[in-house]
XYZ file of C-alpha atoms in Angstrom:
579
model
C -24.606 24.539 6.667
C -21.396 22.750 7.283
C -21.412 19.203 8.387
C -18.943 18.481 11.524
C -18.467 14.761 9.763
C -15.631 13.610 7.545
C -12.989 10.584 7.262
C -9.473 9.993 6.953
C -7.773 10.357 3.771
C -4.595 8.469 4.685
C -3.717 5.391 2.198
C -3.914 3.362 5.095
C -5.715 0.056 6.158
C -7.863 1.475 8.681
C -9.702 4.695 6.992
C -11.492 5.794 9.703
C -14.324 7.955 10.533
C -13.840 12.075 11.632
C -15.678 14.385 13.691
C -14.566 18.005 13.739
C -15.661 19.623 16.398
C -13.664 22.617 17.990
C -12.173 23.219 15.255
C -10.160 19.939 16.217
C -9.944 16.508 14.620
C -11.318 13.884 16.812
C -12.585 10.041 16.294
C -16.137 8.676 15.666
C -17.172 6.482 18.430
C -19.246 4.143 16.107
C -17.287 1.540 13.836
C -14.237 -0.125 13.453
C -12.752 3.668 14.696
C -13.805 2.914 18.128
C -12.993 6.342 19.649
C -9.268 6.719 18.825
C -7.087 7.909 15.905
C -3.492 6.434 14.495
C -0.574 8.664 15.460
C -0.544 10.277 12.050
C -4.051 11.822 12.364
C -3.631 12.685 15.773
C -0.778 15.205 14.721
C -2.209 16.044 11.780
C -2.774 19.926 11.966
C 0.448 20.109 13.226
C 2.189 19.562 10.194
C 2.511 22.595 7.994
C 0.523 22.950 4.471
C 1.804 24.871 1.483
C -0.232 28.437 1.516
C 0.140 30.172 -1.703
C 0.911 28.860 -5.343
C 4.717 29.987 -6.286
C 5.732 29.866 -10.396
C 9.720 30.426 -10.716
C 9.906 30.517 -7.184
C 8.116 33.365 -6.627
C 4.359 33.651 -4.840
C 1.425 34.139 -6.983
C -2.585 34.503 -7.033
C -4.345 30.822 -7.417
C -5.900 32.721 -10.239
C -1.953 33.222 -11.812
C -1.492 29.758 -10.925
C -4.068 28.561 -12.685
C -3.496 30.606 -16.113
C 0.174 29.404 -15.818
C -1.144 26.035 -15.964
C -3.221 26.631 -18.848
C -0.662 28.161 -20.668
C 2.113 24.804 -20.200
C -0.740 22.696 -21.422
C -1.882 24.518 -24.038
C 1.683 25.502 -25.642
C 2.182 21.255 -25.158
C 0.666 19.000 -27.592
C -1.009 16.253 -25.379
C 1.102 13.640 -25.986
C 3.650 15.564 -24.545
C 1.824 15.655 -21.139
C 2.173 13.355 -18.238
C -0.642 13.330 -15.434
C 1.764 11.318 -12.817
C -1.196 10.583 -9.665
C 0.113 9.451 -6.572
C -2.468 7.691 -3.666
C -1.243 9.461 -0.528
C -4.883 10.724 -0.660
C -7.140 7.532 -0.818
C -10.870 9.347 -1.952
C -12.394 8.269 -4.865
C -12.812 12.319 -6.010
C -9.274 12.242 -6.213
C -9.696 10.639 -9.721
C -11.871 13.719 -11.641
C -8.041 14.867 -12.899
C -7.830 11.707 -14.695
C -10.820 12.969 -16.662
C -9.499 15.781 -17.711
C -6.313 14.342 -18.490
C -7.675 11.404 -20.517
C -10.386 13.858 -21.957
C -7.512 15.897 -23.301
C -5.218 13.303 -24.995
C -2.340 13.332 -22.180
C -0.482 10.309 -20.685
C -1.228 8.700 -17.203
C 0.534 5.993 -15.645
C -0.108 2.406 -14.178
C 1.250 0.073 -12.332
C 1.995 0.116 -8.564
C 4.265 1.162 -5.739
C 3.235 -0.618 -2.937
C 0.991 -3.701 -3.504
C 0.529 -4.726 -7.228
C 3.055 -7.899 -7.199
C 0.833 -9.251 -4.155
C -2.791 -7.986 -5.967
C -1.598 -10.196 -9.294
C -0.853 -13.083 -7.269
C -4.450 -13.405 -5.587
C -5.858 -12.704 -8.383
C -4.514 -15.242 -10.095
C -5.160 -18.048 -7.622
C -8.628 -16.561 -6.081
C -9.822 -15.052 -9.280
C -10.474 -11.346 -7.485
C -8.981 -9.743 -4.530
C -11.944 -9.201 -1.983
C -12.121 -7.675 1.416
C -10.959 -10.051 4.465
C -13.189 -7.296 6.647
C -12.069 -5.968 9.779
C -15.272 -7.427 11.773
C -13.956 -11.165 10.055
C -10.845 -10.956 11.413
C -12.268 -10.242 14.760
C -14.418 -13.338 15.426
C -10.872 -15.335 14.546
C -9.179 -17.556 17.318
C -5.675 -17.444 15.981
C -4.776 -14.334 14.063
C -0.990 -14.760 11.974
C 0.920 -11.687 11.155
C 2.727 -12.420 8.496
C 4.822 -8.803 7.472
C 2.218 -7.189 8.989
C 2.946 -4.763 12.142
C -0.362 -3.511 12.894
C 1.118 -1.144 16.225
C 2.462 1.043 12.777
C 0.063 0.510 9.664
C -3.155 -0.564 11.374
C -3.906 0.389 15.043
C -7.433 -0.469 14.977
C -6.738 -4.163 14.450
C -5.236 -4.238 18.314
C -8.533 -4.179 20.075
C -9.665 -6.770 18.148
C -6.999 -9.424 18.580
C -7.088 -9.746 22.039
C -7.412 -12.616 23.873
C -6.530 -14.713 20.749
C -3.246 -16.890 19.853
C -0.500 -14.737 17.990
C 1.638 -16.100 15.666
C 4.484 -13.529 13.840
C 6.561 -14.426 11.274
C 8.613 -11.119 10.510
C 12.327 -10.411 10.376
C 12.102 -8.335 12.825
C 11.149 -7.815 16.070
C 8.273 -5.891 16.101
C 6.210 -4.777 19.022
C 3.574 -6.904 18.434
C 6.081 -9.990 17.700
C 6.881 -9.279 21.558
C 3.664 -9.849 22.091
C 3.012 -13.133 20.340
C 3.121 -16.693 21.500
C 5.430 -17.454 18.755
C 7.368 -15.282 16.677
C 9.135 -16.766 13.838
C 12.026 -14.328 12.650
C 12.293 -15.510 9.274
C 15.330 -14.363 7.003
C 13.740 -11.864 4.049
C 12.591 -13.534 1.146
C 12.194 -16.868 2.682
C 8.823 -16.322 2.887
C 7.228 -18.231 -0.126
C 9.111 -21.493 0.567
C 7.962 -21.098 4.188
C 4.316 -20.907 3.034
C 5.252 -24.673 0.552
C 6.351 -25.680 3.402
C 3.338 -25.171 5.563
C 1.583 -26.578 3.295
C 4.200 -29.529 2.839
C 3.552 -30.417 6.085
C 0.000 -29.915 7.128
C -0.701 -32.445 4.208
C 1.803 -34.940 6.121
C -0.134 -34.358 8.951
C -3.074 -35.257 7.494
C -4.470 -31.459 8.456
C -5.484 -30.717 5.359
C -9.470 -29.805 4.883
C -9.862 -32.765 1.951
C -13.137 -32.248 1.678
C -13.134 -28.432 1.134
C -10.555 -29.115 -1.389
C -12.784 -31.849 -3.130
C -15.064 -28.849 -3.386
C -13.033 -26.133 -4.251
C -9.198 -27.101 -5.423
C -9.122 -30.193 -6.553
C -5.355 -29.929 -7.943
C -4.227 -29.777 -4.478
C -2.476 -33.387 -4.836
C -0.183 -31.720 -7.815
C 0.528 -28.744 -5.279
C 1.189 -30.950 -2.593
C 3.847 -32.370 -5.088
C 5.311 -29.440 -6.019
C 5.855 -28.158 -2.622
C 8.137 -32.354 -1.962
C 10.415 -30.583 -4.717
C 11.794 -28.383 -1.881
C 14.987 -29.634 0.059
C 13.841 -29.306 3.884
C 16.901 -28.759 6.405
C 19.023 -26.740 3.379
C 15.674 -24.516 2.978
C 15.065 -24.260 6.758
C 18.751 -23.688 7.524
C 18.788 -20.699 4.425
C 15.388 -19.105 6.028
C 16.205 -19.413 9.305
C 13.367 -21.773 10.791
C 13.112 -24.381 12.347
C 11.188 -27.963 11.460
C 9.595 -27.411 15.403
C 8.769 -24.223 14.768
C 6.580 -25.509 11.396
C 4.945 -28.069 14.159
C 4.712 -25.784 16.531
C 2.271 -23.377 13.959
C 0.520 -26.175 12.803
C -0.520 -27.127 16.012
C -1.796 -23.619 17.079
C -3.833 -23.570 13.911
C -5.045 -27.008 14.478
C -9.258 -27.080 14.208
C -8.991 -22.892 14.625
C -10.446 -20.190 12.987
C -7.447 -18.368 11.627
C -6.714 -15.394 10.170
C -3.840 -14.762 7.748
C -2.930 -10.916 8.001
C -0.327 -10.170 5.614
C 1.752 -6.679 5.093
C 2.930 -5.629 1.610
C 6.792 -6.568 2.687
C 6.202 -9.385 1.587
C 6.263 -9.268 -1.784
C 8.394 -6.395 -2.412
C 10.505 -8.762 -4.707
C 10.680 -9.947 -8.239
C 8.912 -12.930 -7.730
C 6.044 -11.264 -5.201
C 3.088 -12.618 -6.879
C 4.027 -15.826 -6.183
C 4.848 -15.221 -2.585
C 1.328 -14.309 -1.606
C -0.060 -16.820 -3.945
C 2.110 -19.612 -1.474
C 0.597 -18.273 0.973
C -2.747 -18.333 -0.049
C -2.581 -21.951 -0.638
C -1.743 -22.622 2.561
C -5.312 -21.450 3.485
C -6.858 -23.081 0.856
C -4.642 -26.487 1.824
C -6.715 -25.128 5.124
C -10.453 -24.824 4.173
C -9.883 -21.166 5.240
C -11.854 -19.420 2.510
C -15.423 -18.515 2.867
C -15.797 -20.154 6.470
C -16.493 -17.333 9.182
C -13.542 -15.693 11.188
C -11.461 -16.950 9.140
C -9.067 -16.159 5.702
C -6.362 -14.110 4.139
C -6.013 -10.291 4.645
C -3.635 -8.149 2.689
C -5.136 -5.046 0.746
C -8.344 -6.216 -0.537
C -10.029 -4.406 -4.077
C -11.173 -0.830 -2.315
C -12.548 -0.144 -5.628
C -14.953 -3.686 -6.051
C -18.560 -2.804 -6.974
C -17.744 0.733 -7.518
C -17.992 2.064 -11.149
C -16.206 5.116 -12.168
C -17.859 7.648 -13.264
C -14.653 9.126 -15.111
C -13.040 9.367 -18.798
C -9.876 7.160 -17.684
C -9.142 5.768 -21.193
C -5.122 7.155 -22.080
C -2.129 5.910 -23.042
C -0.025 4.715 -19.981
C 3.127 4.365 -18.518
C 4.221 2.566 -15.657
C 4.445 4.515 -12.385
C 7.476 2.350 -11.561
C 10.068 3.750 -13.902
C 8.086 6.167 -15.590
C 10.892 8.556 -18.281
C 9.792 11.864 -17.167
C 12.240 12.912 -20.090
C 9.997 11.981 -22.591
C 7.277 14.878 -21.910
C 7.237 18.290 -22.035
C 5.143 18.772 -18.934
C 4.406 16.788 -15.961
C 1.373 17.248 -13.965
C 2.573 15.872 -10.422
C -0.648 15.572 -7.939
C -0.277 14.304 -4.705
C 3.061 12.403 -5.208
C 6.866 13.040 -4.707
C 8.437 10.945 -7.240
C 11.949 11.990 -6.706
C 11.760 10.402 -2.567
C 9.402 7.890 -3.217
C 9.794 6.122 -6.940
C 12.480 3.635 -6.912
C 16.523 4.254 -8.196
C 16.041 7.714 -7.096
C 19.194 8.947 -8.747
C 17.665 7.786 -11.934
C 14.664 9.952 -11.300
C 16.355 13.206 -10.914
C 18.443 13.315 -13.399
C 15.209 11.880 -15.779
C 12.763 14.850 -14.332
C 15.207 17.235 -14.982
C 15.626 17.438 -18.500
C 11.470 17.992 -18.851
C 10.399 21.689 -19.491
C 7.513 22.192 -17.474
C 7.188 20.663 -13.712
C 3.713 21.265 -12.271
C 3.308 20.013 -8.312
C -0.422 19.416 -7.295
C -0.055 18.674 -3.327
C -0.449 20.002 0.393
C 3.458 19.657 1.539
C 6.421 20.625 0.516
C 8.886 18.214 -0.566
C 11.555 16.902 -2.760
C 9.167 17.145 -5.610
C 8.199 20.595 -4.882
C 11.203 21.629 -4.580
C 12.298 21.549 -8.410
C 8.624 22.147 -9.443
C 8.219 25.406 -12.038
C 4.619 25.677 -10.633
C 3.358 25.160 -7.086
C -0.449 24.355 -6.743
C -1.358 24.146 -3.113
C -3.993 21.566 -2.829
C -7.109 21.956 -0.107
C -7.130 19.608 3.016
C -10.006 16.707 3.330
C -11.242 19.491 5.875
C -12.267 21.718 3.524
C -13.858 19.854 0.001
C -16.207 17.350 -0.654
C -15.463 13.750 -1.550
C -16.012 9.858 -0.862
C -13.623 6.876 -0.124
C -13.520 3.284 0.877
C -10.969 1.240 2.325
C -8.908 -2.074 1.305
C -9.601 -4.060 5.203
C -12.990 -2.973 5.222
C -16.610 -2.713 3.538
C -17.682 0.879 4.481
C -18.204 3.732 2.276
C -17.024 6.934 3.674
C -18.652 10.430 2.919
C -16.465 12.776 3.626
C -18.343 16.209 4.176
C -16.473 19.934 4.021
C -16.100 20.807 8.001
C -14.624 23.788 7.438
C -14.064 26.754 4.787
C -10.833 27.550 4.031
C -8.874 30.101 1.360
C -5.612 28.041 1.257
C -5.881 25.819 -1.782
C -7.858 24.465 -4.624
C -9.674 21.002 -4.773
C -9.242 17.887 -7.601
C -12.498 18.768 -8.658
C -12.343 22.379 -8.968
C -9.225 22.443 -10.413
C -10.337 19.916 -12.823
C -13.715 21.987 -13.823
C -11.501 24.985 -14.530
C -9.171 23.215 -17.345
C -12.257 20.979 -18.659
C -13.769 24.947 -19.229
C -10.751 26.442 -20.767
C -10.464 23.610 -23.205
C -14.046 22.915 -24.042
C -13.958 19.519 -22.413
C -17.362 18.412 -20.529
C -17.290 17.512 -16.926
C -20.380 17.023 -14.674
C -21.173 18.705 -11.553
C -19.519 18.169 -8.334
C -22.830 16.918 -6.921
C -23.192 14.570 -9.628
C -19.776 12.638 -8.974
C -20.716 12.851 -4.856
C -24.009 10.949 -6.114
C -22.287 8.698 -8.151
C -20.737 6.765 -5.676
C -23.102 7.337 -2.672
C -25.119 5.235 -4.719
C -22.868 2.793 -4.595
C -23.608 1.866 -0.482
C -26.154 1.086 1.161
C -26.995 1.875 4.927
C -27.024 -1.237 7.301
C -28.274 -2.000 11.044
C -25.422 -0.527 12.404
C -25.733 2.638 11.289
C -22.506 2.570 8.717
C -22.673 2.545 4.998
C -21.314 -0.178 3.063
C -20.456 -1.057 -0.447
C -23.378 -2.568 -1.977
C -23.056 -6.304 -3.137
C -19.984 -6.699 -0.923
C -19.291 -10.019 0.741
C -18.496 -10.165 4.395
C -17.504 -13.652 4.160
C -15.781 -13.508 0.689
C -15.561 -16.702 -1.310
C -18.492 -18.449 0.284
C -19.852 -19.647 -3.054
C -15.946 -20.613 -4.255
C -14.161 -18.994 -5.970
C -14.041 -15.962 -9.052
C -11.888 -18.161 -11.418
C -13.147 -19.688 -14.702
C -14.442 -23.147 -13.061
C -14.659 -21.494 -9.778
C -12.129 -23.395 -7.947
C -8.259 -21.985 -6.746
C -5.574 -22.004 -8.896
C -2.560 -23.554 -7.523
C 0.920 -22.394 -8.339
C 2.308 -25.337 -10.892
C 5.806 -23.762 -10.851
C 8.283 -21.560 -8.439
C 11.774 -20.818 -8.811
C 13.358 -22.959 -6.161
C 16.541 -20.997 -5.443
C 17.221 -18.781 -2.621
C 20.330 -16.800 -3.208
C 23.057 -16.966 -1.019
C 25.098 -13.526 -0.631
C 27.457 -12.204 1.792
C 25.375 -8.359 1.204
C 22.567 -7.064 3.461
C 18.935 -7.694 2.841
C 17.056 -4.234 2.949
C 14.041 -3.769 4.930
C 11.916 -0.500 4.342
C 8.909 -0.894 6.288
C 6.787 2.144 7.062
C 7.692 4.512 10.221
C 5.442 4.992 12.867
C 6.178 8.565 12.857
C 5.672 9.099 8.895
C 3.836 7.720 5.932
C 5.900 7.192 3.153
C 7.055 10.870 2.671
C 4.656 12.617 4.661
C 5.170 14.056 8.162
C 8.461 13.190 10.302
C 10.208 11.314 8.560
C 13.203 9.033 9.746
C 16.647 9.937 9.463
C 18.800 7.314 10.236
C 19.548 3.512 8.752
C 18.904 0.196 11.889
C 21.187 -2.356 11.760
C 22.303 -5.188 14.618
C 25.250 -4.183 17.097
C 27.079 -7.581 15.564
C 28.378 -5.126 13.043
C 30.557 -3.069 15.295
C 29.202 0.161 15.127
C 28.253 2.769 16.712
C 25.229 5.042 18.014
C 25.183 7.730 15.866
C 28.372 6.938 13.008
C 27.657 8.381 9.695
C 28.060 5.147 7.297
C 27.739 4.762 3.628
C 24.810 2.088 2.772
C 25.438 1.068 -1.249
C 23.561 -1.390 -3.546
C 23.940 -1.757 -7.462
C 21.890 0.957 -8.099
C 23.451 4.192 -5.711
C 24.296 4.811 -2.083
C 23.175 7.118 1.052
C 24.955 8.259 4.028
C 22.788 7.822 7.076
C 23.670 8.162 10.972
C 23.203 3.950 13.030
C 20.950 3.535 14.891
C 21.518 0.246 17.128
C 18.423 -1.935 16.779
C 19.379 -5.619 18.224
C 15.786 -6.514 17.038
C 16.731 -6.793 13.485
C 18.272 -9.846 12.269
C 22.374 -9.537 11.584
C 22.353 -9.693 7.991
C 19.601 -7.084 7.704
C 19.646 -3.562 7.282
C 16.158 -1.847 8.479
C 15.756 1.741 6.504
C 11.771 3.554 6.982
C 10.066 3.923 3.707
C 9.989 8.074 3.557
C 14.146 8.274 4.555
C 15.407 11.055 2.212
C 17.915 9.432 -0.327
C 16.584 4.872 0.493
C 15.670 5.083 -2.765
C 19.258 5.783 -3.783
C 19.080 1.963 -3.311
C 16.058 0.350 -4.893
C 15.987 -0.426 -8.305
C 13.423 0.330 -10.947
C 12.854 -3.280 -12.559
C 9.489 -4.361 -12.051
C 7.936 -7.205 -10.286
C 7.617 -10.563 -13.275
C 3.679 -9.920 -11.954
C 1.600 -6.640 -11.632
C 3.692 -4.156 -12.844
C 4.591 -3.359 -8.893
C 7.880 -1.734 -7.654
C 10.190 -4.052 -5.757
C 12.012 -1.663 -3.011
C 13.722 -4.987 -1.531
C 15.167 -6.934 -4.765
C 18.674 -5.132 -4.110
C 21.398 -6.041 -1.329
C 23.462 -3.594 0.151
C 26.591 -2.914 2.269
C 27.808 -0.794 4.886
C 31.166 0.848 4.950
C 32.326 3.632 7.665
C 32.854 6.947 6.047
């Protein structure tokens, strides 16, 4: 018998619990869901799903599809193969292709394309990146956003906040900047010597938590000395802050219970470990860690305390500029490389000199589009599987709801090729078990990861000697251009390529143009023509185009973060010019 409970797949903060009922998608009542559903589950079913496998452009049987696929493998040797996994589809079942894939000698990749630059930094100064939960955040009194604009990428963090201070510091004007009782609209990449200077000045102001530090960061004196090394009205004047608007933060915060929400933004540069690292210190300058309500959220570890149960050990490449040239086939699940991999231009011409293009996925795309072989992939509806979130401690089971004949699941897919090539897999049930013993069931009624920490860092820290590691060193430039900074922060309306996605590039109506003229938007690496769109809540020397626009990453460029192996979609400038 069916179940009529699931979750949400999205790679999103919240991950939130499903009922399906009707045959329609609707919200649990219990936990952090609280009866209501982001924008991009609400519409889900509305968005069409590819129905039948196509080889050569033509439809065929999942049984064809699946010989075909045999076949490229088989006449490949496997170090000709590339398994390129995206993480549009967050469940921890997701991973049984990497078993086969690892089982049978082929490639995978590594590195990130959304949060690995920030990741390295905590890790660094915190020794692991744990959970700032959800229910933490709530029992806050002052709450910063800092890149974070929860009305888009986490919903369920609204009912939560209210009634507390709200402090933004975002160059934009987001909704919930409107809402705040101090928005600082910082100039992009400004943010690091913004967080030394925080912590320049709460240490002048004698607002430091000394004897925290005593306890947990001693070197905070050297820190504190490293952040004088920063030139205060030519910084403030470069960001675009001002010294009251430092006092004015430090005041809110003053003998608080604050919470540090960060977005990914952030540290979508070069030097992004270091940015959230800055930041982090600022708590720690703070006493913020391990204390209740209080902390720094970004994307904690959704995998801590969870073993895998899964033959990962390959060879790797990085996921960032990955040389699709270099293999004779490419097993593509759940991804669309060619919209959403940096220096796009780079990408197409790379993916098109490789034989064999196999696309593993539910919508039709970019990456679908040039595939040899289309594998339509089942919905969450209809398969079994498990997941856990990076803003929260539950474990999600995620029960089939509904049968369907569209598709094939990770798993069964997987079993098929680990039989054709003699490769052993376990059962479906076994992997399910796996990780559901990995939770526990609490008072409330949810399941969480065992050993987590809903406090994290109330013993000190993971490092060596326990204690937070302090930057020692920063690069203490800030570049002065007359080119655009480029903002691609995720739509409301899409997630990265998924769903409706944006059309159009946001600028400031101090550039002289107008609603709706088709400009040319150019950086070192390519260029796009997009329609304005007048936004006057951008900042003038900004440009504002959604993660998911077809041809942005015409723009980006393919260099990794110095830390984490991480894309950095913001590095490049641009310019505008009328076409």
């Amino acid at each position: 018998m069916l179940s009529n409970i699931t979750a949400c797949p999205l790679d999103c903060y919240d991950a939130c619990g499903i009922s399906y009922e009707d045959s329609k998608i609707k919200p649990l009542k219990i936990g952090h869901t609280s009866g209501f559903l982001c924008p991009h589950m609400n519409h889900y079913e509305k968005y069409e799903t590819i129905q039948t496998p196509r080889y050569k452009g033509k439809e065929i049987t999942m049984e064809g599809a699946l010989i075909h696929l045999a076949q490229m493998l088989r006449e490949s040797n496997p170090s000709e193969i590339l398994h390129y996994r995206g993480s549009g589809n967050f469940a921890l079942m997701q991973e049984v292709s990497d078993h086969f894939f690892s089982s049978y000698g082929a490639t995978l990749t590594e590195g990130s394309l959304c949060d690995g630059a920030g990741e390295a930094g905590i890790i660094e100064g915190r020794g692991s990146n744990k959970n700032m939960p959800l229910s933490e955040i709530e029992k806050s009194e002052v709450v910063i956003f800092w890149g974070r604009n929860p009305h888009t990428t986490s919903s369920h963090l609204l009912p939560l906040i209210k009634d507390k201070k709200i402090i933004v510091i975002d160059p934009v004007k987001t909704k919930i900047a409107k809402m705040a009782d101090l928005h600082m609209q910082i100039k992009p990449r400004g943010d690091l010597h913004l967080a030394m200077l925080f912590s320049r000045f709460l240490h002048i102001d004698h607002g430091c938590d000394i004897e925290y530090l005593d306890k947990h960061a001693t070197e905070y004196e050297e820190f504190y000395e490293l952040t004088q090394t920063i030139r205060i009205k030519a910084t403030l004047d470069e960001i675009g802050i001002t010294l009251g608007q430092i006092g004015e933060v430090i005041e809110l915060i003053k003998d608080k219970k604050v919470a540090i929400v960060c977005g990914v933004g952030i540290q979508k540069y070069r030097e992004g470990a270091d940015i959230i690292r800055a930041i982090d210190a600022f708590a720690v300058m703070l006493g913020l860690f391990g204390r209740e309500g209080c902390g720094v959220s970004y994307l904690g570890s959704s995998r801590e305390h969870i073993s895998s149960p899964f033959n990962k050990k390959a060879k790797r490449v990085s996921k960032v500029n990955t040389e699709f040239s270099n293999f004779k086939t490419v097993f593509i699940q759940g991804a669309n490389p060619l919209s959403q991999m940096p220096d796009s231009l780079r990408v197409k011409k790379s993916i098109s000199d490789t034989q064999n293009v196999i696309y593993f996925g539910l919508y039709e795309n970019e990456t679908s589009e040039i595939a040899d072989l289309i594998i339509p992939a089942k919905s969450f509806l209809s398969k079994y599987d498990v997941r856990t979130s990076y803003s929260h401690n539950a474990m999600m089971f995620m029960d089939k709801v509904t049968e369907s004949e569209t598709g094939i699941s990770e798993y069964d897919l997987s079993a098929y090729l680990c039989k054709y090539f003699n490769i052993d897999i376990e059962s479906e049930e076994f992997y399910l078990n796996h990780f559901k013993d990995c939770s526990v069931e609490k008072d409330d009624g949810i399941w969480h990861v065992k050993q987590r920490e809903e406090v994290p860092y109330q013993d000190g820290f993971d490092t060596d000697d326990g204690e937070f590691l302090f930057l020692d060193e920063f690069e203490n430039n800030l570049e002065k251009t007359d080119m655009l900074h480029l903002i691609t922060m995720k739509s409301d309306t899409s997630l990265n390529s998924q769903f409706k996605r944006q059309e159009s590039v946001y600028i400031n109506s101090s550039h002289g143009l107008k609603e709706d003229e088709v400009v040319t938007i150019s950086s070192a690496n390519g260029s796009v023509e997009l329609k304005v769109k007048i936004n006057d809540d951008l900042r003038d020397d900004c440009v504002l185009i959604f993660s998911g626009t077809k041809g942005v990453n015409n723009l980006t460029s393919s260099k990794h973060s110095y830390e984490g192996k991480s894309a950095i979609y913001q590095e490049n400038r641009v310019e505008l010019t009328k076409v």
